[in-house]
Tab-separated table of C-alpha atoms in Angstrom:
chain	number	residue	atom	x	y	z
X	1	MET	CA	174.809	32.520	-68.338
X	2	LYS	CA	175.133	36.260	-67.688
X	3	ILE	CA	173.398	38.642	-70.094
X	4	GLU	CA	173.416	42.413	-69.756
X	5	VAL	CA	170.113	44.102	-70.595
X	6	ASN	CA	170.227	47.898	-70.708
X	7	GLY	CA	173.365	47.887	-68.592
X	8	GLU	CA	172.025	45.494	-65.917
X	9	ALA	CA	173.263	41.933	-65.468
X	10	ARG	CA	170.398	39.430	-65.642
X	11	GLU	CA	169.962	35.665	-65.313
X	12	GLY	CA	167.536	33.398	-67.138
X	13	ILE	CA	167.629	35.295	-70.446
X	14	ALA	CA	168.001	32.888	-73.363
X	15	THR	CA	166.913	34.924	-76.378
X	16	ILE	CA	166.577	38.547	-77.448
X	17	ALA	CA	162.806	38.219	-77.037
X	18	ASP	CA	163.444	37.254	-73.379
X	19	ALA	CA	165.618	40.330	-72.953
X	20	VAL	CA	162.900	42.583	-74.355
X	21	ALA	CA	160.226	40.961	-72.165
X	22	ALA	CA	162.440	41.532	-69.123
X	23	VAL	CA	162.213	45.315	-69.436
X	24	THR	CA	158.967	46.098	-71.274
X	25	ASP	CA	155.571	44.755	-72.352
X	26	ALA	CA	155.507	47.131	-75.309
X	27	ARG	CA	156.280	45.834	-78.769
X	28	ARG	CA	155.525	48.941	-80.807
X	29	GLY	CA	158.359	51.453	-81.209
X	30	ILE	CA	161.021	49.143	-79.792
X	31	ALA	CA	164.452	48.473	-81.300
X	32	VAL	CA	167.137	46.102	-80.117
X	33	ALA	CA	170.903	46.232	-80.421
X	34	LEU	CA	172.997	43.159	-79.633
X	35	ASN	CA	176.592	44.082	-78.832
X	36	GLY	CA	176.030	47.355	-80.678
X	37	GLU	CA	174.441	45.932	-83.829
X	38	VAL	CA	170.785	46.288	-84.771
X	39	VAL	CA	168.756	43.072	-84.578
X	40	PRO	CA	165.596	43.135	-86.716
X	41	ARG	CA	162.420	42.001	-85.017
X	42	SER	CA	162.269	38.915	-87.239
X	43	GLU	CA	165.447	37.690	-85.530
X	44	TRP	CA	164.421	38.233	-81.906
X	45	ASP	CA	164.310	34.462	-81.330
X	46	ARG	CA	168.071	34.417	-81.818
X	47	PRO	CA	169.766	32.660	-78.857
X	48	LEU	CA	172.175	34.691	-76.728
X	49	THR	CA	175.568	33.633	-75.486
X	50	ASP	CA	177.323	34.345	-72.184
X	51	GLY	CA	178.496	37.942	-71.876
X	52	ASP	CA	176.163	39.362	-74.564
X	53	ALA	CA	174.989	42.934	-74.067
X	54	VAL	CA	171.464	43.766	-75.231
X	55	GLU	CA	170.100	47.291	-75.534
X	56	VAL	CA	166.313	47.665	-75.682
X	57	LEU	CA	165.415	51.150	-76.877
X	58	THR	CA	162.318	53.242	-77.512
X	59	ALA	CA	161.182	56.794	-78.161
X	60	THR	CA	161.574	59.433	-75.507
X	61	GLN	CA	161.163	63.213	-75.457
X	62	GLY	CA	163.989	64.865	-77.333
X	63	GLY	CA	164.791	67.860	-79.510
C	1	MET	CA	146.494	86.203	-88.200
C	2	ASP	CA	144.919	86.178	-91.608
C	3	GLN	CA	145.946	82.757	-92.944
C	4	HIS	CA	145.082	83.932	-96.460
C	5	ALA	CA	147.960	86.343	-96.405
C	6	THR	CA	150.424	83.488	-96.321
C	7	THR	CA	148.626	80.714	-98.131
C	8	ARG	CA	147.638	82.811	-101.143
C	9	THR	CA	151.173	83.186	-102.464
C	10	ASP	CA	152.995	80.377	-100.741
C	11	ALA	CA	153.583	76.751	-101.645
C	12	ASP	CA	153.751	73.986	-99.077
C	13	LEU	CA	157.076	72.916	-97.612
C	14	LYS	CA	158.512	69.924	-99.469
C	15	ILE	CA	161.176	67.794	-97.844
C	16	ALA	CA	162.204	64.711	-99.838
C	17	ASP	CA	158.928	62.912	-100.657
C	18	LYS	CA	156.761	64.650	-98.062
C	19	THR	CA	154.754	67.866	-98.097
C	20	PHE	CA	153.950	69.969	-95.041
C	21	THR	CA	151.589	72.906	-94.667
C	22	SER	CA	153.203	73.977	-91.379
C	23	ARG	CA	156.728	75.345	-91.457
C	24	LEU	CA	157.275	74.760	-87.768
C	25	ILE	CA	158.860	71.536	-86.543
C	26	LEU	CA	158.623	70.911	-82.818
C	27	GLY	CA	161.192	69.137	-80.710
C	28	THR	CA	159.601	67.318	-77.800
C	29	GLY	CA	162.500	67.611	-75.323
C	30	GLY	CA	161.994	69.513	-72.106
C	31	ALA	CA	158.211	69.230	-71.678
C	32	ALA	CA	157.102	68.766	-68.064
C	33	ASN	CA	154.624	66.034	-68.947
C	34	HIS	CA	152.809	64.445	-71.869
C	35	ALA	CA	149.596	66.427	-71.392
C	36	GLN	CA	151.453	69.729	-71.596
C	37	LEU	CA	153.372	68.481	-74.624
C	38	ALA	CA	150.176	67.471	-76.416
C	39	GLU	CA	148.688	70.936	-75.839
C	40	ALA	CA	151.822	72.568	-77.208
C	41	ILE	CA	151.910	70.326	-80.285
C	42	THR	CA	148.288	71.139	-81.068
C	43	ALA	CA	148.721	74.883	-80.482
C	44	SER	CA	151.853	75.004	-82.663
C	45	GLY	CA	150.062	73.627	-85.716
C	46	THR	CA	153.134	71.489	-86.445
C	47	GLU	CA	152.921	68.316	-88.500
C	48	LEU	CA	156.321	66.911	-87.556
C	49	VAL	CA	157.881	66.383	-84.115
C	50	THR	CA	161.244	64.980	-83.063
C	51	VAL	CA	161.927	62.206	-80.581
C	52	ALA	CA	165.097	60.717	-79.146
C	53	LEU	CA	165.930	57.014	-78.813
C	54	ARG	CA	166.762	55.831	-75.293
C	55	ARG	CA	166.690	52.691	-73.132
C	56	VAL	CA	163.128	51.706	-72.220
C	57	ASP	CA	162.166	52.929	-68.776
C	58	PRO	CA	160.209	50.144	-67.056
C	59	GLY	CA	158.693	52.740	-64.707
C	60	ALA	CA	157.513	55.121	-67.444
C	61	SER	CA	153.799	55.936	-67.518
C	62	GLY	CA	152.550	56.215	-71.079
C	63	SER	CA	154.599	56.549	-74.241
C	64	ILE	CA	155.400	59.651	-76.230
C	65	LEU	CA	154.391	57.583	-79.244
C	66	ASP	CA	150.790	57.672	-77.972
C	67	VAL	CA	150.965	61.469	-77.665
C	68	ILE	CA	152.239	61.747	-81.228
C	69	GLU	CA	149.550	59.424	-82.542
C	70	ARG	CA	146.794	61.262	-80.663
C	71	CYS	CA	147.974	64.610	-82.053
C	72	GLY	CA	148.028	63.188	-85.584
C	73	VAL	CA	151.562	64.363	-86.355
C	74	GLU	CA	154.533	62.591	-87.894
C	75	LEU	CA	157.605	61.537	-86.011
C	76	LEU	CA	161.213	62.465	-86.802
C	77	PRO	CA	163.719	60.485	-84.733
C	78	ASN	CA	167.032	62.110	-83.864
C	79	THR	CA	170.522	60.929	-82.982
C	80	ALA	CA	170.837	63.276	-80.014
C	81	GLY	CA	173.655	62.412	-77.647
C	82	CYS	CA	175.896	60.860	-80.302
C	83	PHE	CA	179.507	62.044	-80.422
C	84	THR	CA	180.810	59.930	-83.320
C	85	ALA	CA	179.611	59.083	-86.821
C	86	GLU	CA	179.590	55.400	-85.875
C	87	GLN	CA	177.288	55.996	-82.896
C	88	ALA	CA	174.979	58.203	-84.960
C	89	VAL	CA	174.725	55.686	-87.808
C	90	ARG	CA	173.889	52.881	-85.358
C	91	THR	CA	171.294	55.067	-83.655
C	92	ALA	CA	169.708	55.936	-87.018
C	93	LYS	CA	169.458	52.260	-87.928
C	94	LEU	CA	167.855	51.491	-84.543
C	95	ALA	CA	165.378	54.343	-85.072
C	96	ARG	CA	164.481	52.962	-88.488
C	97	GLU	CA	163.862	49.570	-86.911
C	98	ALA	CA	161.839	51.022	-84.000
C	99	PHE	CA	159.641	53.472	-85.895
C	100	GLY	CA	159.609	52.182	-89.467
C	101	THR	CA	160.869	55.493	-90.878
C	102	ASN	CA	164.002	56.165	-92.859
C	103	TRP	CA	163.908	59.849	-91.887
C	104	ILE	CA	166.556	60.908	-89.399
C	105	LYS	CA	167.507	64.191	-87.765
C	106	LEU	CA	171.244	63.666	-87.705
C	107	GLU	CA	173.068	65.127	-84.738
C	108	VAL	CA	176.726	64.467	-84.079
C	109	ILE	CA	177.958	66.592	-81.207
C	110	GLY	CA	181.581	67.684	-80.942
C	111	ASP	CA	181.715	69.499	-77.626
C	112	GLU	CA	179.953	68.788	-74.334
C	113	ASP	CA	179.671	72.404	-73.170
C	114	THR	CA	178.429	74.078	-76.348
C	115	LEU	CA	176.832	70.978	-77.936
C	116	LEU	CA	178.088	72.345	-81.241
C	117	PRO	CA	178.110	69.844	-84.128
C	118	ASP	CA	181.299	67.981	-85.053
C	119	PRO	CA	181.488	68.849	-88.762
C	120	VAL	CA	183.873	66.035	-89.710
C	121	GLU	CA	181.864	63.275	-88.028
C	122	LEU	CA	178.599	64.835	-89.207
C	123	LEU	CA	179.556	64.757	-92.888
C	124	ASP	CA	180.927	61.243	-92.513
C	125	ALA	CA	177.676	60.017	-90.912
C	126	ALA	CA	175.545	61.857	-93.497
C	127	GLU	CA	177.362	60.185	-96.394
C	128	THR	CA	176.971	56.734	-94.799
C	129	LEU	CA	173.280	57.193	-94.046
C	130	VAL	CA	172.405	58.635	-97.474
C	131	ALA	CA	174.130	55.622	-99.076
C	132	ASP	CA	172.008	53.367	-96.851
C	133	GLY	CA	168.766	54.958	-98.110
C	134	PHE	CA	168.045	57.336	-95.235
C	135	THR	CA	166.387	60.734	-95.654
C	136	VAL	CA	168.951	62.750	-93.712
C	137	LEU	CA	168.212	66.100	-92.043
C	138	PRO	CA	171.510	67.167	-90.479
C	139	TYR	CA	171.771	69.577	-87.539
C	140	THR	CA	174.764	71.668	-88.554
C	141	SER	CA	176.739	74.737	-87.579
C	142	ASP	CA	175.878	77.953	-89.431
C	143	ASP	CA	178.715	77.388	-91.909
C	144	PRO	CA	177.730	77.964	-95.554
C	145	VAL	CA	180.503	75.703	-96.854
C	146	LEU	CA	179.553	72.798	-94.580
C	147	ALA	CA	175.890	73.307	-95.523
C	148	ARG	CA	176.845	72.960	-99.181
C	149	ARG	CA	178.904	69.864	-98.488
C	150	LEU	CA	175.970	68.283	-96.666
C	151	GLU	CA	173.669	69.100	-99.567
C	152	ASP	CA	176.209	67.654	-102.022
C	153	ALA	CA	176.314	64.505	-99.870
C	154	GLY	CA	172.606	64.025	-100.612
C	155	CYS	CA	170.971	65.377	-97.461
C	156	ALA	CA	167.249	66.164	-97.904
C	157	ALA	CA	167.580	69.447	-95.987
C	158	VAL	CA	170.210	71.325	-93.996
C	159	MET	CA	169.502	72.486	-90.465
C	160	PRO	CA	171.884	75.223	-89.358
C	161	LEU	CA	171.744	76.355	-85.762
C	162	ALA	CA	170.610	79.855	-84.802
C	163	ALA	CA	172.637	79.538	-81.593
C	164	PRO	CA	173.774	76.631	-79.394
C	165	ILE	CA	171.064	74.182	-78.277
C	166	GLY	CA	168.895	75.450	-75.469
C	167	THR	CA	170.504	78.899	-75.214
C	168	GLY	CA	167.562	80.873	-76.574
C	169	LEU	CA	170.018	83.427	-77.963
C	170	GLY	CA	168.289	83.690	-81.354
C	171	VAL	CA	170.015	83.986	-84.741
C	172	ARG	CA	173.624	84.841	-83.760
C	173	ASN	CA	174.890	85.143	-87.322
C	174	PRO	CA	172.094	86.363	-89.591
C	175	HIS	CA	174.570	86.936	-92.416
C	176	ASN	CA	175.689	83.309	-92.465
C	177	MET	CA	172.095	82.129	-92.183
C	178	ALA	CA	171.130	84.271	-95.181
C	179	LEU	CA	174.131	83.007	-97.182
C	180	ILE	CA	173.165	79.391	-96.453
C	181	CYS	CA	169.581	80.108	-97.593
C	182	GLU	CA	170.715	81.875	-100.776
C	183	ASN	CA	172.969	79.015	-101.852
C	184	ALA	CA	170.879	75.999	-100.849
C	185	ASN	CA	168.840	73.905	-103.265
C	186	VAL	CA	167.284	71.909	-100.432
C	187	PRO	CA	165.132	73.332	-97.626
C	188	VAL	CA	167.050	75.201	-94.921
C	189	ILE	CA	165.570	74.578	-91.493
C	190	CYS	CA	166.785	76.808	-88.681
C	191	ASP	CA	167.410	74.407	-85.810
C	192	ALA	CA	168.350	75.238	-82.217
C	193	GLY	CA	168.911	78.454	-80.306
C	194	ILE	CA	165.506	80.046	-80.832
C	195	GLY	CA	164.346	81.869	-77.673
C	196	THR	CA	161.172	83.705	-78.590
C	197	ALA	CA	158.804	84.467	-81.446
C	198	SER	CA	160.852	87.294	-83.002
C	199	ASP	CA	163.825	84.896	-83.342
C	200	ALA	CA	161.697	82.472	-85.347
C	201	ALA	CA	160.297	85.293	-87.484
C	202	LEU	CA	163.818	86.558	-88.213
C	203	ALA	CA	164.967	83.093	-89.300
C	204	MET	CA	162.098	82.954	-91.774
C	205	GLU	CA	162.722	86.526	-92.992
C	206	LEU	CA	166.328	85.526	-93.706
C	207	GLY	CA	165.038	82.880	-96.063
C	208	CYS	CA	164.742	79.720	-93.996
C	209	SER	CA	162.125	77.269	-95.226
C	210	ALA	CA	161.159	76.188	-91.712
C	211	VAL	CA	162.131	76.442	-88.053
C	212	LEU	CA	162.750	73.598	-85.636
C	213	LEU	CA	162.582	74.477	-81.948
C	214	ALA	CA	161.957	72.678	-78.681
C	215	THR	CA	162.821	74.264	-75.359
C	216	ALA	CA	161.698	77.750	-76.423
C	217	VAL	CA	158.220	76.223	-76.231
C	218	THR	CA	158.498	73.323	-73.813
C	219	ARG	CA	160.250	75.356	-71.101
C	220	ALA	CA	158.259	78.561	-71.569
C	221	ALA	CA	156.069	79.506	-68.623
C	222	ASP	CA	153.026	78.756	-70.800
C	223	PRO	CA	154.143	76.238	-73.452
C	224	ALA	CA	150.851	76.177	-75.408
C	225	LEU	CA	150.758	79.987	-75.639
C	226	MET	CA	154.379	80.125	-76.796
C	227	ALA	CA	153.654	77.352	-79.310
C	228	ALA	CA	150.861	79.490	-80.797
C	229	ALA	CA	153.190	82.505	-80.814
C	230	MET	CA	155.825	80.478	-82.700
C	231	ARG	CA	153.220	79.301	-85.221
C	232	ASP	CA	152.248	82.907	-85.928
C	233	ALA	CA	155.878	84.073	-85.978
C	234	VAL	CA	156.869	81.482	-88.559
C	235	ASN	CA	153.869	82.432	-90.724
C	236	ALA	CA	154.589	86.160	-90.328
C	237	GLY	CA	158.279	85.771	-91.079
C	238	ARG	CA	157.535	83.672	-94.161
C	239	ALA	CA	154.963	86.187	-95.415
C	240	ALA	CA	157.376	89.083	-94.868
C	241	ARG	CA	160.066	87.221	-96.774
C	242	LEU	CA	157.719	86.603	-99.714
C	243	ALA	CA	156.376	90.144	-99.577
C	244	GLY	CA	159.852	91.618	-100.136
C	245	ARG	CA	160.948	94.054	-97.439
C	246	ILE	CA	161.973	97.632	-98.211
C	247	PRO	CA	165.694	98.352	-98.352
C	248	LYS	CA	167.220	99.811	-95.177
C	249	ARG	CA	168.121	103.525	-95.494
C	250	HIS	CA	170.485	105.723	-93.524
C	251	LEU	CA	168.251	108.826	-93.542
C	252	ALA	CA	164.527	109.382	-93.397
C	253	ASN	CA	162.331	109.148	-96.480
C	254	ALA	CA	158.958	110.854	-96.017
C	255	SER	CA	155.948	108.810	-96.944
C	256	SER	CA	153.759	111.925	-97.110
C	257	SER	CA	154.573	114.020	-100.160
C	258	PHE	CA	155.786	117.613	-99.651
C	259	GLU	CA	153.977	118.583	-102.880
C	260	GLY	CA	150.895	120.699	-102.253
C	261	MET	CA	151.994	121.720	-98.755
C	262	ALA	CA	150.047	124.728	-97.503
C	263	ASP	CA	152.010	127.947	-97.014
C	264	LEU	CA	151.396	128.442	-93.317
């Protein structure tokens, strides 16, 4: 199953929580979009399906 | 500066349900590193700083969230980089999820070279976000009619630009800025285009309730010193506005009376 996390194809990612863990240890100040839609933290155990695109976002410097 | 001069007659800045003593909002973009940014935040006296939402960088050392927490200021996420209402609304919802705030600095850009706002998409996004319970602070062009439309849409403030983002050109259209301030029933926050302290002072003299600036401080040769200058400029401009300036005259008007002049 191919999942894209922050634009990079990855293997062995079954849930959104896996996708987050693949790119960061942080849990504070993190938001996730699955195929463009916000996924609340309470639903991070949601299983992914082939071709899903996950965005894992956080705060950065910006005006 | 004598803080009494401004605090004696002035009320705090109220935006939606929050009250701020400082009328300077600092954008965090452009700082060379977190230590320099923290110094600038402290020197500016600000209580509110903006952040952008981006993909996590696995190689990043330290989070800007730690800087913000250490400085004891509040965070205002933005939708910088969005070119459509749909993108901006999604970004706002992600920011709400990430930071637990329903405040959003709404930016919807319409042109890559000038980074000027797209008024149609901006108003559309503002209406959607207000309906979804967000406290919306829209970055807008210096158009009095658009500012009124954004206020009518339920925005908690309007944030007209002084000049395009990062140009440091100062208030390009003081007349429009003054018109926006005269007509608004929500705080007007001058956002973008400030270059130096006198620009910030002018924005406040024109009637703005606050000034939001980033690169004028973060890319100054000495960011902390410029941050302090901006703090003083915003206070001075606000005090001058409240004090009521003299009207401009075409010819001189002596302040020393001619009465009692010696016959020399």
